[in-house]
mmCIF file of C-alpha atoms in Angstrom:
data_model
loop_
_atom_site.group_PDB
_atom_site.id
_atom_site.type_symbol
_atom_site.label_atom_id
_atom_site.label_comp_id
_atom_site.label_asym_id
_atom_site.label_seq_id
_atom_site.Cartn_x
_atom_site.Cartn_y
_atom_site.Cartn_z
ATOM 1 C CA MET A 1 -6.815 -45.687 -12.626
ATOM 2 C CA SER A 2 -7.839 -46.304 -16.190
ATOM 3 C CA GLY A 3 -11.500 -46.441 -15.157
ATOM 4 C CA ILE A 4 -11.559 -43.166 -13.233
ATOM 5 C CA THR A 5 -14.493 -40.876 -13.828
ATOM 6 C CA THR A 6 -13.577 -37.814 -15.852
ATOM 7 C CA GLY A 7 -14.439 -34.444 -14.403
ATOM 8 C CA THR A 8 -13.496 -31.763 -11.906
ATOM 9 C CA TRP A 9 -12.750 -32.785 -8.322
ATOM 10 C CA GLN A 10 -12.386 -30.453 -5.322
ATOM 11 C CA LEU A 11 -10.113 -31.375 -2.426
ATOM 12 C CA ASP A 12 -12.056 -32.169 0.739
ATOM 13 C CA PRO A 13 -10.149 -30.275 3.469
ATOM 14 C CA THR A 14 -11.605 -32.487 6.195
ATOM 15 C CA HIS A 15 -10.105 -35.602 4.592
ATOM 16 C CA THR A 16 -6.929 -34.133 3.088
ATOM 17 C CA GLU A 17 -3.580 -33.477 4.717
ATOM 18 C CA ILE A 18 -0.757 -31.511 3.139
ATOM 19 C CA GLY A 19 2.211 -32.401 5.288
ATOM 20 C CA PHE A 20 5.988 -32.238 5.380
ATOM 21 C CA THR A 21 9.026 -33.404 7.309
ATOM 22 C CA VAL A 22 12.383 -31.679 7.738
ATOM 23 C CA ARG A 23 15.531 -32.642 9.593
ATOM 24 C CA HIS A 24 16.045 -30.739 12.860
ATOM 25 C CA LEU A 25 19.175 -31.447 14.889
ATOM 26 C CA MET A 26 19.123 -35.220 15.394
ATOM 27 C CA SER A 27 15.490 -35.922 14.513
ATOM 28 C CA LYS A 28 12.768 -34.783 12.125
ATOM 29 C CA VAL A 29 10.007 -32.237 12.597
ATOM 30 C CA ARG A 30 6.634 -32.919 11.032
ATOM 31 C CA GLY A 31 4.061 -30.344 10.140
ATOM 32 C CA LYS A 32 1.059 -29.632 7.979
ATOM 33 C CA PHE A 33 -0.906 -26.805 6.451
ATOM 34 C CA GLU A 34 -4.472 -26.553 7.702
ATOM 35 C CA LYS A 35 -5.981 -24.166 5.113
ATOM 36 C CA PHE A 36 -5.836 -24.868 1.398
ATOM 37 C CA GLU A 37 -7.923 -25.456 -1.677
ATOM 38 C CA GLY A 38 -7.253 -27.583 -4.686
ATOM 39 C CA THR A 39 -8.712 -28.980 -7.858
ATOM 40 C CA ILE A 40 -7.990 -32.103 -9.874
ATOM 41 C CA VAL A 41 -9.348 -32.328 -13.416
ATOM 42 C CA THR A 42 -9.318 -35.885 -14.753
ATOM 43 C CA ALA A 43 -9.317 -36.410 -18.516
ATOM 44 C CA GLU A 44 -10.137 -39.424 -20.728
ATOM 45 C CA ASP A 45 -6.403 -39.653 -21.416
ATOM 46 C CA ILE A 46 -5.212 -39.633 -17.805
ATOM 47 C CA THR A 47 -1.891 -38.073 -18.844
ATOM 48 C CA ALA A 48 -3.858 -34.960 -19.888
ATOM 49 C CA SER A 49 -5.238 -34.539 -16.358
ATOM 50 C CA THR A 50 -4.319 -31.479 -14.269
ATOM 51 C CA ALA A 51 -4.060 -30.428 -10.637
ATOM 52 C CA THR A 52 -3.802 -27.072 -8.879
ATOM 53 C CA ALA A 53 -3.546 -26.101 -5.227
ATOM 54 C CA THR A 54 -3.263 -22.945 -3.169
ATOM 55 C CA ILE A 55 -1.978 -23.298 0.390
ATOM 56 C CA ASP A 56 -2.353 -20.633 3.091
ATOM 57 C CA LEU A 57 1.155 -20.470 4.573
ATOM 58 C CA SER A 58 -0.105 -18.834 7.770
ATOM 59 C CA SER A 59 -1.964 -22.076 8.520
ATOM 60 C CA ILE A 60 1.272 -23.997 9.168
ATOM 61 C CA ASN A 61 1.057 -26.269 12.199
ATOM 62 C CA THR A 62 4.028 -28.171 13.613
ATOM 63 C CA GLY A 63 2.469 -28.530 17.044
ATOM 64 C CA THR A 64 4.604 -25.760 18.566
ATOM 65 C CA ALA A 65 3.239 -22.195 18.451
ATOM 66 C CA ASP A 66 6.642 -20.474 18.776
ATOM 67 C CA ARG A 67 8.101 -22.538 15.929
ATOM 68 C CA ASP A 68 5.018 -21.935 13.760
ATOM 69 C CA ASN A 69 5.292 -18.167 14.337
ATOM 70 C CA HIS A 70 8.988 -18.285 13.395
ATOM 71 C CA LEU A 71 8.123 -20.204 10.201
ATOM 72 C CA ARG A 72 5.602 -17.468 9.312
ATOM 73 C CA SER A 73 8.278 -14.770 9.762
ATOM 74 C CA GLY A 74 10.677 -13.272 7.230
ATOM 75 C CA ASP A 75 13.281 -15.916 8.170
ATOM 76 C CA PHE A 76 11.140 -18.526 6.394
ATOM 77 C CA PHE A 77 7.811 -17.961 4.574
ATOM 78 C CA ASN A 78 7.335 -14.208 5.179
ATOM 79 C CA VAL A 79 3.555 -14.620 5.127
ATOM 80 C CA GLU A 80 2.930 -10.873 5.390
ATOM 81 C CA SER A 81 4.204 -10.325 1.841
ATOM 82 C CA SER A 82 3.776 -13.863 0.432
ATOM 83 C CA PRO A 83 0.745 -15.419 2.124
ATOM 84 C CA THR A 84 0.269 -18.424 -0.188
ATOM 85 C CA MET A 85 2.134 -21.253 -1.842
ATOM 86 C CA THR A 86 0.760 -22.547 -5.160
ATOM 87 C CA PHE A 87 1.152 -25.677 -7.245
ATOM 88 C CA VAL A 88 0.140 -25.985 -10.902
ATOM 89 C CA SER A 89 0.720 -29.296 -12.655
ATOM 90 C CA THR A 90 2.563 -29.317 -15.970
ATOM 91 C CA GLY A 91 2.477 -33.027 -16.831
ATOM 92 C CA VAL A 92 1.427 -36.538 -15.855
ATOM 93 C CA VAL A 93 3.297 -39.738 -16.689
ATOM 94 C CA ARG A 94 1.679 -43.127 -16.038
ATOM 95 C CA LYS A 95 3.974 -45.680 -14.362
ATOM 96 C CA ASP A 96 1.287 -48.373 -13.953
ATOM 97 C CA ASP A 97 -2.443 -48.593 -13.151
ATOM 98 C CA THR A 98 -2.085 -46.877 -9.772
ATOM 99 C CA GLU A 99 1.223 -44.979 -9.871
ATOM 100 C CA PHE A 100 1.934 -41.736 -11.703
ATOM 101 C CA VAL A 101 4.570 -39.028 -11.743
ATOM 102 C CA VAL A 102 3.082 -35.541 -11.717
ATOM 103 C CA THR A 103 5.349 -32.634 -12.566
ATOM 104 C CA GLY A 104 4.419 -29.091 -11.770
ATOM 105 C CA ASP A 105 5.441 -25.594 -10.826
ATOM 106 C CA LEU A 106 5.631 -24.794 -7.112
ATOM 107 C CA THR A 107 5.634 -21.109 -6.173
ATOM 108 C CA ILE A 108 6.811 -19.971 -2.746
ATOM 109 C CA LYS A 109 7.767 -16.355 -1.952
ATOM 110 C CA ASP A 110 7.369 -15.340 -5.626
ATOM 111 C CA VAL A 111 9.894 -18.001 -6.709
ATOM 112 C CA THR A 112 8.593 -20.673 -9.097
ATOM 113 C CA LYS A 113 10.514 -23.920 -9.547
ATOM 114 C CA PRO A 114 9.578 -27.287 -11.046
ATOM 115 C CA ILE A 115 8.926 -30.238 -8.751
ATOM 116 C CA GLU A 116 8.062 -33.882 -9.223
ATOM 117 C CA LEU A 117 5.530 -35.828 -7.158
ATOM 118 C CA VAL A 118 5.071 -39.580 -7.176
ATOM 119 C CA VAL A 119 1.313 -40.103 -6.948
ATOM 120 C CA GLU A 120 -0.463 -43.291 -5.925
ATOM 121 C CA PHE A 121 -4.124 -43.528 -6.919
ATOM 122 C CA LEU A 122 -5.946 -45.053 -3.932
ATOM 123 C CA GLY A 123 -9.350 -45.556 -5.526
ATOM 124 C CA GLU A 124 -12.713 -44.112 -6.434
ATOM 125 C CA GLY A 125 -16.094 -44.697 -4.854
ATOM 126 C CA LYS A 126 -19.385 -43.370 -3.594
ATOM 127 C CA ASP A 127 -19.540 -41.645 -0.225
ATOM 128 C CA PRO A 128 -22.448 -41.792 2.281
ATOM 129 C CA TRP A 129 -23.670 -38.332 1.177
ATOM 130 C CA GLY A 130 -24.336 -39.258 -2.453
ATOM 131 C CA GLY A 131 -21.061 -37.933 -3.817
ATOM 132 C CA THR A 132 -18.213 -39.594 -5.652
ATOM 133 C CA ARG A 133 -14.689 -39.414 -4.241
ATOM 134 C CA ILE A 134 -11.171 -40.282 -5.276
ATOM 135 C CA GLY A 135 -8.170 -40.755 -3.050
ATOM 136 C CA VAL A 136 -4.519 -40.094 -3.837
ATOM 137 C CA GLU A 137 -1.243 -39.965 -1.989
ATOM 138 C CA ALA A 138 1.569 -37.815 -3.384
ATOM 139 C CA LYS A 139 5.180 -37.722 -2.220
ATOM 140 C CA GLY A 140 8.103 -35.574 -3.246
ATOM 141 C CA GLN A 141 11.208 -33.848 -1.988
ATOM 142 C CA ILE A 142 12.398 -30.293 -2.466
ATOM 143 C CA SER A 143 15.357 -28.158 -1.400
ATOM 144 C CA ARG A 144 14.036 -25.228 0.609
ATOM 145 C CA LYS A 145 17.038 -23.154 -0.471
ATOM 146 C CA ASP A 146 15.752 -23.276 -4.071
ATOM 147 C CA TRP A 147 12.931 -20.974 -2.916
ATOM 148 C CA GLY A 148 15.154 -18.640 -0.905
ATOM 149 C CA ILE A 149 14.243 -20.220 2.428
ATOM 150 C CA ASP A 150 17.747 -20.563 3.781
ATOM 151 C CA PHE A 151 17.626 -19.457 7.432
ATOM 152 C CA ASN A 152 19.749 -21.724 9.600
ATOM 153 C CA ILE A 153 21.909 -21.897 12.704
ATOM 154 C CA PRO A 154 25.409 -23.368 12.318
ATOM 155 C CA LEU A 155 26.402 -26.147 14.670
ATOM 156 C CA GLU A 156 29.682 -27.735 15.627
ATOM 157 C CA GLY A 157 31.374 -29.841 12.942
ATOM 158 C CA ASP A 158 30.059 -28.005 9.834
ATOM 159 C CA LYS A 159 26.494 -29.071 10.614
ATOM 160 C CA PHE A 160 23.313 -27.019 10.700
ATOM 161 C CA MET A 161 20.246 -27.050 12.936
ATOM 162 C CA ILE A 162 17.728 -27.332 10.056
ATOM 163 C CA GLY A 163 18.032 -29.617 7.043
ATOM 164 C CA ASP A 164 17.684 -28.343 3.491
ATOM 165 C CA LYS A 165 15.587 -31.222 2.137
ATOM 166 C CA ILE A 166 11.855 -31.067 2.750
ATOM 167 C CA THR A 167 9.819 -34.222 2.203
ATOM 168 C CA LEU A 168 6.261 -33.506 1.081
ATOM 169 C CA VAL A 169 3.451 -35.986 1.734
ATOM 170 C CA ILE A 170 -0.078 -35.240 0.552
ATOM 171 C CA ASN A 171 -2.948 -37.562 1.383
ATOM 172 C CA ALA A 172 -6.057 -36.319 -0.355
ATOM 173 C CA GLU A 173 -9.686 -37.081 -0.940
ATOM 174 C CA ALA A 174 -11.406 -35.099 -3.646
ATOM 175 C CA VAL A 175 -15.128 -34.866 -4.424
ATOM 176 C CA LEU A 176 -16.517 -34.903 -7.966
ATOM 177 C CA GLN A 177 -18.297 -31.625 -8.725
ATOM 178 C CA ALA A 178 -21.722 -31.731 -10.357
#
């Protein structure tokens, strides 16, 4: 990533997925957010680069309308009073030429907590429309309870229907702005 072009990059929503997985009973549920915007600003010193994102929580899609509506409710995201989730990076540490750890503040339901994302730089290149793109994949894990999202249903044997740990996976393409 040492040769990356410096500048401001906008996430391409058509080629970006902000997804998650969470334990549900004996399996995992996967979902994604379909409306978001984000910016990456790359600096000469890559550790001075920044990233921000705003995610529309009402755009959650797990493939099941009833579940999505429940996730939008006060039991989970309460999108009527807190319609967005935001991320603002606070630091970048280089692990090697393609792997970085990005720390940042994640805000959900007016609660801001630090998180850490392991980011793999997937490359930079020209697209067929005359633009320049970069690709990244970011992964991290959070405890939903840290943001006050603690709805659950107890099960037999001190178990719960929904897991606390949420795995985040972001696959993104961003376009250099002129």
